[in-house]
GROMACS .gro file of C-alpha atoms in nm:
model
  426
    1MET     CA    1   0.154   1.496   3.208
    2THR     CA    2  -0.136   1.720   3.105
    3THR     CA    3  -0.494   1.596   3.059
    4ARG     CA    4  -0.440   1.626   2.685
    5GLY     CA    5  -0.123   1.420   2.709
    6ILE     CA    6  -0.299   1.145   2.906
    7ALA     CA    7  -0.578   1.131   2.649
    8LEU     CA    8  -0.332   1.097   2.363
    9ALA     CA    9  -0.131   0.834   2.549
   10THR     CA   10  -0.449   0.628   2.595
   11VAL     CA   11  -0.523   0.643   2.224
   12LEU     CA   12  -0.163   0.554   2.140
   13CYS     CA   13  -0.193   0.241   2.352
   14SER     CA   14  -0.505   0.133   2.163
   15PHE     CA   15  -0.320   0.194   1.835
   16LEU     CA   16  -0.032  -0.020   1.959
   17LEU     CA   17  -0.266  -0.314   2.022
   18ASP     CA   18  -0.421  -0.273   1.677
   19VAL     CA   19  -0.087  -0.260   1.494
   20THR     CA   20   0.094  -0.540   1.675
   21GLN     CA   21  -0.186  -0.795   1.692
   22SER     CA   22  -0.182  -1.073   1.437
   23ALA     CA   23  -0.449  -1.107   1.170
   24THR     CA   24  -0.624  -1.385   0.980
   25ALA     CA   25  -0.568  -1.465   0.612
   26TYR     CA   26  -0.779  -1.679   0.382
   27SER     CA   27  -0.639  -1.899   0.106
   28THR     CA   28  -0.841  -2.030  -0.189
   29SER     CA   29  -0.649  -2.256  -0.427
   30ASN     CA   30  -0.708  -2.511  -0.700
   31ALA     CA   31  -0.447  -2.757  -0.822
   32ASP     CA   32  -0.447  -2.984  -1.123
   33ASN     CA   33  -0.420  -3.248  -0.984
   34ILE     CA   34  -0.303  -3.277  -0.618
   35GLN     CA   35  -0.205  -3.012  -0.363
   36THR     CA   36  -0.086  -3.015  -0.004
   37VAL     CA   37  -0.061  -2.683   0.181
   38TYR     CA   38   0.173  -2.608   0.472
   39VAL     CA   39   0.220  -2.305   0.697
   40SER     CA   40   0.530  -2.173   0.872
   41TYR     CA   41   0.533  -1.911   1.148
   42ASP     CA   42   0.912  -1.885   1.170
   43SER     CA   43   1.007  -1.769   0.819
   44GLY     CA   44   1.026  -2.122   0.680
   45ASP     CA   45   1.236  -2.295   0.947
   46THR     CA   46   0.953  -2.535   1.038
   47TRP     CA   47   0.630  -2.627   0.860
   48ALA     CA   48   0.293  -2.771   0.961
   49GLN     CA   49   0.034  -2.916   0.722
   50LEU     CA   50  -0.283  -2.710   0.680
   51GLY     CA   51  -0.478  -2.917   0.431
   52ASP     CA   52  -0.477  -3.115   0.106
   53ASN     CA   53  -0.696  -3.179  -0.194
   54SER     CA   54  -0.685  -3.417  -0.491
   55ASP     CA   55  -0.988  -3.287  -0.686
   56TRP     CA   56  -0.893  -2.993  -0.908
   57THR     CA   57  -1.259  -2.895  -0.958
   58VAL     CA   58  -1.298  -2.824  -0.586
   59ALA     CA   59  -1.116  -2.531  -0.427
   60LEU     CA   60  -0.918  -2.589  -0.112
   61GLU     CA   61  -1.033  -2.315   0.126
   62LEU     CA   62  -0.812  -2.252   0.429
   63GLU     CA   63  -0.810  -2.005   0.717
   64ILE     CA   64  -0.468  -1.903   0.844
   65GLU     CA   65  -0.481  -1.750   1.191
   66GLY     CA   66  -0.210  -1.553   1.364
   67VAL     CA   67  -0.050  -1.417   1.046
   68ASN     CA   68   0.254  -1.197   1.101
   69ALA     CA   69   0.568  -1.099   0.914
   70ALA     CA   70   0.725  -1.443   0.975
   71THR     CA   71   0.432  -1.636   0.821
   72ARG     CA   72   0.476  -1.830   0.498
   73LEU     CA   73   0.253  -2.065   0.300
   74ARG     CA   74   0.381  -2.355   0.090
   75TYR     CA   75   0.174  -2.526  -0.180
   76VAL     CA   76   0.318  -2.860  -0.298
   77VAL     CA   77   0.140  -2.938  -0.627
   78ALA     CA   78   0.163  -3.252  -0.839
   79ASP     CA   79   0.029  -3.326  -1.188
   80VAL     CA   80  -0.070  -3.679  -1.291
   81GLY     CA   81  -0.113  -3.625  -1.664
   82VAL     CA   82  -0.273  -3.426  -1.948
   83ILE     CA   83  -0.201  -3.078  -1.807
   84GLY     CA   84  -0.084  -2.937  -1.476
   85GLY     CA   85  -0.179  -2.614  -1.306
   86PHE     CA   86  -0.199  -2.409  -0.988
   87ILE     CA   87  -0.414  -2.103  -0.918
   88ALA     CA   88  -0.469  -1.919  -0.589
   89THR     CA   89  -0.614  -1.614  -0.419
   90ILE     CA   90  -0.514  -1.503  -0.071
   91THR     CA   91  -0.729  -1.247   0.111
   92TYR     CA   92  -0.556  -1.055   0.389
   93ARG     CA   93  -0.664  -0.733   0.562
   94GLY     CA   94  -0.921  -0.670   0.291
   95GLU     CA   95  -0.676  -0.706   0.001
   96GLU     CA   96  -0.645  -0.987  -0.254
   97TYR     CA   97  -0.310  -1.137  -0.354
   98VAL     CA   98  -0.322  -1.371  -0.652
   99THR     CA   99  -0.106  -1.588  -0.873
  100THR     CA  100   0.005  -1.337  -1.137
  101ASN     CA  101   0.139  -1.331  -1.492
  102PRO     CA  102   0.435  -1.318  -1.461
  103ILE     CA  103   0.468  -1.473  -1.120
  104GLY     CA  104   0.729  -1.214  -1.021
  105ALA     CA  105   0.473  -0.935  -1.045
  106GLY     CA  106   0.298  -1.070  -0.734
  107TYR     CA  107   0.380  -1.230  -0.401
  108PHE     CA  108   0.376  -1.596  -0.497
  109GLU     CA  109   0.703  -1.755  -0.603
  110VAL     CA  110   0.837  -2.091  -0.710
  111SER     CA  111   1.014  -2.253  -0.418
  112LYS     CA  112   1.389  -2.291  -0.439
  113ASP     CA  113   1.325  -2.660  -0.374
  114SER     CA  114   1.163  -2.694  -0.718
  115ASP     CA  115   1.374  -2.760  -1.023
  116VAL     CA  116   1.183  -2.497  -1.221
  117SER     CA  117   1.279  -2.141  -1.309
  118ASP     CA  118   1.039  -1.852  -1.364
  119ASP     CA  119   1.132  -1.856  -1.733
  120ASP     CA  120   0.990  -2.208  -1.764
  121LEU     CA  121   0.642  -2.112  -1.647
  122VAL     CA  122   0.331  -2.104  -1.867
  123TYR     CA  123   0.024  -1.896  -1.779
  124HIS     CA  124  -0.348  -1.925  -1.845
  125GLU     CA  125  -0.629  -1.694  -1.735
  126ALA     CA  126  -0.859  -1.819  -1.460
  127SER     CA  127  -1.147  -1.875  -1.701
  128SER     CA  128  -0.934  -2.065  -1.954
  129SER     CA  129  -1.007  -2.410  -2.090
  130PRO     CA  130  -1.007  -2.681  -1.968
  131TRP     CA  131  -1.065  -2.548  -1.616
  132TYR     CA  132  -1.321  -2.266  -1.646
  133ILE     CA  133  -1.252  -2.223  -1.277
  134LEU     CA  134  -1.449  -1.902  -1.225
  135ALA     CA  135  -1.771  -2.087  -1.301
  136LYS     CA  136  -1.682  -2.341  -1.032
  137ASN     CA  137  -1.551  -2.117  -0.755
  138GLU     CA  138  -1.677  -1.765  -0.683
  139LEU     CA  139  -1.405  -1.709  -0.422
  140MET     CA  140  -1.129  -1.717  -0.683
  141SER     CA  141  -1.029  -1.371  -0.807
  142ASP     CA  142  -1.078  -1.318  -1.180
  143ASP     CA  143  -0.731  -1.158  -1.177
  144ALA     CA  144  -0.564  -1.489  -1.081
  145TYR     CA  145  -0.374  -1.700  -1.335
  146TRP     CA  146  -0.319  -2.073  -1.369
  147ILE     CA  147   0.055  -2.141  -1.354
  148TRP     CA  148   0.257  -2.448  -1.457
  149ASP     CA  149   0.545  -2.535  -1.686
  150ALA     CA  150   0.534  -2.724  -2.018
  151ASN     CA  151   0.577  -3.064  -1.853
  152ILE     CA  152   0.330  -3.321  -1.720
  153ASN     CA  153   0.353  -3.587  -1.448
  154ASN     CA  154   0.573  -3.355  -1.244
  155ALA     CA  155   0.559  -3.150  -0.924
  156ILE     CA  156   0.614  -2.781  -0.848
  157THR     CA  157   0.620  -2.613  -0.507
  158PHE     CA  158   0.488  -2.259  -0.473
  159GLU     CA  159   0.531  -2.030  -0.172
  160PHE     CA  160   0.370  -1.712  -0.043
  161ASP     CA  161   0.558  -1.486   0.200
  162PHE     CA  162   0.366  -1.243   0.422
  163GLU     CA  163   0.680  -1.056   0.530
  164GLU     CA  164   0.630  -0.749   0.312
  165ILE     CA  165   0.253  -0.717   0.357
  166ALA     CA  166   0.193  -0.820   0.718
  167GLN     CA  167   0.299  -0.494   0.878
  168PRO     CA  168   0.464  -0.163   0.795
  169VAL     CA  169   0.832  -0.098   0.846
  170THR     CA  170   0.901   0.186   1.088
  171GLY     CA  171   1.209   0.383   1.182
  172ALA     CA  172   1.322   0.693   1.365
  173ILE     CA  173   1.604   0.940   1.410
  174TYR     CA  174   1.545   1.091   1.751
  175ASP     CA  175   1.872   1.138   1.939
  176GLU     CA  176   2.018   1.403   1.709
  177GLU     CA  177   1.916   1.659   1.448
  178ALA     CA  178   1.766   1.459   1.163
  179ASP     CA  179   1.841   1.714   0.891
  180GLY     CA  180   2.117   1.577   0.668
  181ASP     CA  181   2.074   1.216   0.780
  182THR     CA  182   1.983   0.943   0.529
  183VAL     CA  183   1.703   0.689   0.566
  184SER     CA  184   1.739   0.360   0.374
  185MET     CA  185   1.433   0.162   0.267
  186THR     CA  186   1.413  -0.173   0.086
  187CYS     CA  187   1.117  -0.373  -0.050
  188LYS     CA  188   1.126  -0.683  -0.267
  189HIS     CA  189   0.821  -0.575  -0.470
  190GLY     CA  190   0.841  -0.199  -0.439
  191ILE     CA  191   0.777   0.072  -0.179
  192ASN     CA  192   0.409   0.162  -0.199
  193GLY     CA  193   0.327   0.362   0.113
  194ILE     CA  194   0.519   0.627   0.301
  195ALA     CA  195   0.437   0.846   0.597
  196ALA     CA  196   0.682   1.077   0.770
  197ILE     CA  197   0.690   1.337   1.047
  198TYR     CA  198   0.979   1.580   1.085
  199GLY     CA  199   1.006   1.755   1.419
  200ALA     CA  200   0.757   1.559   1.630
  201ASN     CA  201   0.947   1.687   1.931
  202CYS     CA  202   0.862   2.051   1.857
  203ARG     CA  203   0.642   2.225   2.110
  204LYS     CA  204   0.367   2.478   2.056
  205GLY     CA  205   0.318   2.679   2.371
  206ASP     CA  206   0.254   2.469   2.680
  207GLN     CA  207   0.010   2.225   2.517
  208GLY     CA  208   0.238   2.039   2.281
  209SER     CA  209   0.141   1.918   1.934
  210LEU     CA  210   0.256   1.723   1.634
  211PRO     CA  211   0.376   2.012   1.416
  212GLY     CA  212   0.431   2.071   1.050
  213GLY     CA  213   0.229   2.141   0.739
  214GLU     CA  214   0.049   1.908   0.505
  215ARG     CA  215   0.250   1.643   0.322
  216GLN     CA  216   0.578   1.670   0.509
  217ASP     CA  217   0.645   1.330   0.352
  218GLY     CA  218   0.574   1.444  -0.005
  219PRO     CA  219   0.939   1.471  -0.119
  220MET     CA  220   1.010   1.130   0.034
  221LYS     CA  221   0.721   0.977  -0.163
  222GLU     CA  222   0.825   1.139  -0.488
  223GLU     CA  223   1.178   1.004  -0.452
  224CYS     CA  224   1.105   0.654  -0.324
  225TYR     CA  225   0.758   0.533  -0.431
  226GLY     CA  226   0.771   0.211  -0.630
  227LYS     CA  227   1.145   0.153  -0.591
  228THR     CA  228   1.282  -0.170  -0.447
  229SER     CA  229   1.544   0.028  -0.256
  230CYS     CA  230   1.578   0.396  -0.179
  231ASP     CA  231   1.816   0.614   0.019
  232TYR     CA  232   1.638   0.934   0.123
  233THR     CA  233   1.833   1.225   0.270
  234ILE     CA  234   1.632   1.449   0.504
  235ASP     CA  235   1.654   1.809   0.388
  236HIS     CA  236   1.472   2.080   0.584
  237THR     CA  237   1.478   2.305   0.277
  238GLU     CA  238   1.251   2.050   0.107
  239ILE     CA  239   1.016   1.949   0.389
  240GLY     CA  240   1.021   2.273   0.588
  241ASP     CA  241   1.137   2.363   0.935
  242PRO     CA  242   0.852   2.327   1.188
  243CYS     CA  243   1.050   2.484   1.474
  244SER     CA  244   1.371   2.668   1.389
  245GLY     CA  245   1.639   2.660   1.653
  246THR     CA  246   1.528   2.320   1.786
  247VAL     CA  247   1.705   1.987   1.730
  248LYS     CA  248   1.434   1.797   1.540
  249ASP     CA  249   1.358   1.427   1.513
  250PHE     CA  250   1.224   1.231   1.212
  251TYR     CA  251   0.984   0.936   1.218
  252TYR     CA  252   0.883   0.733   0.916
  253ALA     CA  253   0.685   0.426   0.814
  254TYR     CA  254   0.643   0.248   0.483
  255THR     CA  255   0.481  -0.060   0.333
  256CYS     CA  256   0.598  -0.299   0.064
  257THR     CA  257   0.299  -0.358  -0.162
  258GLY     CA  258   0.416  -0.231  -0.500
  259ASN     CA  259   0.483  -0.420  -0.822
  260LYS     CA  260   0.783  -0.436  -1.049
  261TYR     CA  261   0.682  -0.130  -1.251
  262GLY     CA  262   0.671   0.092  -0.945
  263VAL     CA  263   0.435   0.382  -0.877
  264ASN     CA  264   0.493   0.752  -0.935
  265VAL     CA  265   0.283   0.991  -0.727
  266GLY     CA  266   0.233   1.364  -0.734
  267SER     CA  267   0.004   1.633  -0.606
  268LEU     CA  268  -0.118   1.988  -0.657
  269GLY     CA  269  -0.179   2.181  -0.340
  270ILE     CA  270  -0.118   2.504  -0.147
  271SER     CA  271  -0.354   2.693  -0.380
  272GLU     CA  272  -0.674   2.563  -0.543
  273ALA     CA  273  -0.591   2.279  -0.782
  274SER     CA  274  -0.857   2.371  -1.039
  275GLY     CA  275  -0.682   2.567  -1.311
  276GLN     CA  276  -0.343   2.414  -1.236
  277SER     CA  277  -0.166   2.167  -1.466
  278PHE     CA  278   0.083   1.887  -1.415
  279THR     CA  279   0.298   1.692  -1.659
  280ILE     CA  280   0.383   1.323  -1.627
  281SER     CA  281   0.614   1.124  -1.851
  282CYS     CA  282   0.777   0.786  -1.903
  283GLU     CA  283   1.127   0.725  -2.033
  284GLY     CA  284   1.252   0.419  -2.218
  285ASP     CA  285   1.166   0.240  -2.539
  286ASP     CA  286   0.797   0.154  -2.569
  287MET     CA  287   0.722   0.262  -2.209
  288VAL     CA  288   0.394   0.448  -2.170
  289ILE     CA  289   0.180   0.604  -1.896
  290LYS     CA  290  -0.077   0.387  -1.715
  291VAL     CA  291  -0.276   0.603  -1.470
  292ALA     CA  292  -0.355   0.421  -1.145
  293ASP     CA  293  -0.554   0.682  -0.954
  294ALA     CA  294  -0.649   1.049  -0.946
  295ILE     CA  295  -0.837   1.220  -0.664
  296TYR     CA  296  -0.970   1.578  -0.658
  297GLY     CA  297  -1.028   1.726  -0.311
  298LEU     CA  298  -0.855   1.463  -0.102
  299ASN     CA  299  -0.845   1.725   0.173
  300CYS     CA  300  -1.221   1.792   0.162
  301GLN     CA  301  -1.293   1.644   0.503
  302ILE     CA  302  -1.015   1.810   0.702
  303THR     CA  303  -0.948   2.154   0.549
  304PRO     CA  304  -1.165   2.441   0.683
  305ARG     CA  305  -1.393   2.627   0.443
  306VAL     CA  306  -1.291   2.979   0.342
  307CYS     CA  307  -1.635   3.118   0.258
  308GLY     CA  308  -2.003   3.081   0.335
  309ALA     CA  309  -2.193   3.044   0.661
  310TYR     CA  310  -1.957   2.770   0.784
  311SER     CA  311  -1.633   2.951   0.704
  312GLY     CA  312  -1.352   2.826   0.926
  313LEU     CA  313  -1.510   2.482   0.977
  314ALA     CA  314  -1.420   2.160   0.797
  315TYR     CA  315  -1.683   1.939   0.632
  316GLY     CA  316  -1.577   1.626   0.818
  317THR     CA  317  -1.754   1.316   0.689
  318SER     CA  318  -2.029   1.519   0.520
  319ALA     CA  319  -1.804   1.563   0.215
  320SER     CA  320  -1.603   1.310   0.018
  321PRO     CA  321  -1.306   1.335  -0.221
  322LEU     CA  322  -1.388   1.293  -0.588
  323ASP     CA  323  -1.239   0.997  -0.776
  324VAL     CA  324  -1.147   1.138  -1.118
  325THR     CA  325  -0.921   0.854  -1.232
  326SER     CA  326  -1.113   0.794  -1.555
  327TYR     CA  327  -1.065   1.157  -1.668
  328VAL     CA  328  -0.687   1.139  -1.634
  329GLN     CA  329  -0.678   0.790  -1.785
  330ASP     CA  330  -0.867   0.912  -2.092
  331ALA     CA  331  -0.621   1.196  -2.136
  332CYS     CA  332  -0.293   1.023  -2.056
  333ASN     CA  333  -0.305   0.642  -2.080
  334GLY     CA  334  -0.077   0.511  -2.354
  335GLU     CA  335   0.115   0.838  -2.392
  336SER     CA  336   0.486   0.881  -2.326
  337GLU     CA  337   0.422   1.234  -2.195
  338CYS     CA  338   0.101   1.404  -2.089
  339THR     CA  339   0.000   1.742  -1.947
  340TYR     CA  340  -0.331   1.746  -1.763
  341THR     CA  341  -0.519   2.056  -1.649
  342VAL     CA  342  -0.755   2.025  -1.352
  343ASP     CA  343  -1.091   2.185  -1.426
  344HIS     CA  344  -1.369   2.178  -1.166
  345THR     CA  345  -1.629   2.265  -1.430
  346VAL     CA  346  -1.554   1.928  -1.590
  347LEU     CA  347  -1.481   1.719  -1.282
  348GLY     CA  348  -1.735   1.870  -1.043
  349ASP     CA  349  -1.679   2.031  -0.702
  350PRO     CA  350  -1.667   1.780  -0.413
  351CYS     CA  351  -1.657   2.048  -0.140
  352SER     CA  352  -1.740   2.408  -0.221
  353CYS     CA  353  -1.556   2.685  -0.035
  354VAL     CA  354  -1.258   2.455   0.032
  355VAL     CA  355  -0.921   2.513  -0.134
  356LYS     CA  356  -0.891   2.167  -0.285
  357ASP     CA  357  -0.584   1.960  -0.364
  358PHE     CA  358  -0.535   1.703  -0.640
  359VAL     CA  359  -0.335   1.382  -0.608
  360TYR     CA  360  -0.247   1.128  -0.873
  361ALA     CA  361  -0.050   0.808  -0.928
  362TYR     CA  362   0.072   0.640  -1.243
  363GLN     CA  363   0.303   0.368  -1.367
  364CYS     CA  364   0.534   0.341  -1.665
  365VAL     CA  365   0.464   0.010  -1.839
  366PRO     CA  366   0.531  -0.153  -2.178
  367SER     CA  367   0.266  -0.042  -2.427
  368GLU     CA  368   0.130  -0.395  -2.464
  369MET     CA  369   0.042  -0.397  -2.093
  370ILE     CA  370  -0.165  -0.079  -2.094
  371ASP     CA  371  -0.490  -0.280  -2.059
  372ASP     CA  372  -0.348  -0.548  -1.828
  373ASP     CA  373  -0.570  -0.552  -1.518
  374SER     CA  374  -0.321  -0.764  -1.326
  375LEU     CA  375  -0.114  -0.448  -1.271
  376LYS     CA  376  -0.370  -0.296  -1.036
  377VAL     CA  377  -0.209  -0.062  -0.786
  378LYS     CA  378  -0.352   0.044  -0.452
  379VAL     CA  379  -0.220   0.380  -0.333
  380ASP     CA  380  -0.303   0.473   0.024
  381TYR     CA  381  -0.385   0.838  -0.035
  382ASN     CA  382  -0.474   0.882   0.332
  383LEU     CA  383  -0.101   0.898   0.388
  384MET     CA  384  -0.072   1.201   0.168
  385VAL     CA  385  -0.283   1.416   0.401
  386ALA     CA  386  -0.132   1.286   0.724
  387GLN     CA  387  -0.044   1.597   0.917
  388GLY     CA  388   0.025   1.734   1.260
  389ILE     CA  389  -0.227   1.944   1.447
  390GLN     CA  390  -0.112   2.303   1.468
  391GLN     CA  391  -0.401   2.479   1.636
  392GLU     CA  392  -0.518   2.453   1.994
  393GLY     CA  393  -0.853   2.280   2.047
  394GLN     CA  394  -0.823   2.039   1.755
  395VAL     CA  395  -0.729   1.727   1.949
  396ASN     CA  396  -1.072   1.565   1.894
  397MET     CA  397  -1.046   1.623   1.520
  398MET     CA  398  -0.697   1.476   1.528
  399MET     CA  399  -0.820   1.159   1.696
  400LYS     CA  400  -1.108   1.127   1.448
  401VAL     CA  401  -0.875   1.157   1.151
  402PHE     CA  402  -0.622   0.916   1.299
  403TYR     CA  403  -0.888   0.655   1.371
  404GLN     CA  404  -0.983   0.663   1.003
  405GLU     CA  405  -0.626   0.631   0.881
  406SER     CA  406  -0.461   0.314   0.759
  407ILE     CA  407  -0.255   0.078   0.971
  408LEU     CA  408   0.055   0.249   0.832
  409ILE     CA  409  -0.037   0.578   0.994
  410LYS     CA  410  -0.122   0.398   1.316
  411SER     CA  411   0.222   0.239   1.319
  412LEU     CA  412   0.382   0.576   1.270
  413ILE     CA  413   0.179   0.729   1.551
  414VAL     CA  414   0.272   0.443   1.781
  415LEU     CA  415   0.639   0.489   1.700
  416VAL     CA  416   0.625   0.860   1.769
  417GLY     CA  417   0.423   0.804   2.084
  418LEU     CA  418   0.644   0.539   2.236
  419LEU     CA  419   0.966   0.730   2.181
  420SER     CA  420   0.859   1.086   2.253
  421MET     CA  421   0.518   1.120   2.418
  422TYR     CA  422   0.661   1.201   2.759
  423GLY     CA  423   0.889   1.463   2.610
  424LEU     CA  424   0.598   1.613   2.415
  425TYR     CA  425   0.329   1.610   2.680
  426GLN     CA  426   0.496   1.625   3.016
   0.00000   0.00000   0.00000
């Protein structure tokens, strides 16, 4: 194995530790009137009590260590009169997961052990009377909802499943030509993160590299983002052929953090985005566009400049992509179809002398939900610039970019590394 191969193998091992280690989650919950919280580390086969509370004005704050895909939380809540209610916020890996309206839009659910259906539930905002919970507990997200049914003096059990958020799902086709094969993905709440590499086994000279152009996974995202299930057929005419005449592999990773309305993503690239236009639309009665994100110059840090004294060099961390979400929201929110033209004289220029891309994400929602903040969507745009390193001497830049990437990218790198690093770098 070459010196370069050993260096990459060392980094891959550190990535493996980061991806596979468990993490800690934090639960903040209030119950009107009594709650007992349990945890399971074997997908609900056995449960252990974490804590309890019988004062609805005081939040029950719990730390859950060792969270993995088999971890579940169970909240057994009982009302003793007047009005019942349950509200919660779980913080995990820097993200908040709350009790939502409707409950099916989030990751909490009514346990099958409860004689209550989702249709029976009644919702109140966190600041609603008689609780005014935000004034009592700053740890509770203002996006959380109180949930109960129309009854009193009853009990409801709620559960939270970490399976779809604890770690990415990874897969590979590596013992045959991947072109023409189909990858199947499923997510209860929607696919909301995809990374893919086609032809990781290609070789460039005697050094080896991860080949391919920017956004090899773009077609996969466009077809599968936001869906609860998706069958994606690998087509080299869509994603390109990084090394013709070679039997190529395909590695992929995805996360399950969408919501029931899904997410549509798109991008403008190859040539400068300013001056280009894109059209987005929503089909169905009373379904309208709700823009989630828009970024101009996502590639600012990694794409070399084409003019000036530093031509040929990338900005690195001295430049940052420009969040232009509000501009696209002003133009498109609430419309059934919208054409938007990127104009750097309006948006600004985040990195001069760089041929900049433009990425965007939107949902199709009922018109009455256009201002509903509970439908917040987090799109990991780092995935959209995940790319192989094609030029000799860029290994340090590759490591820097990979260190900054999300856990999803790290999982993908680990998968590629474990299955093919000796073939790539021997």
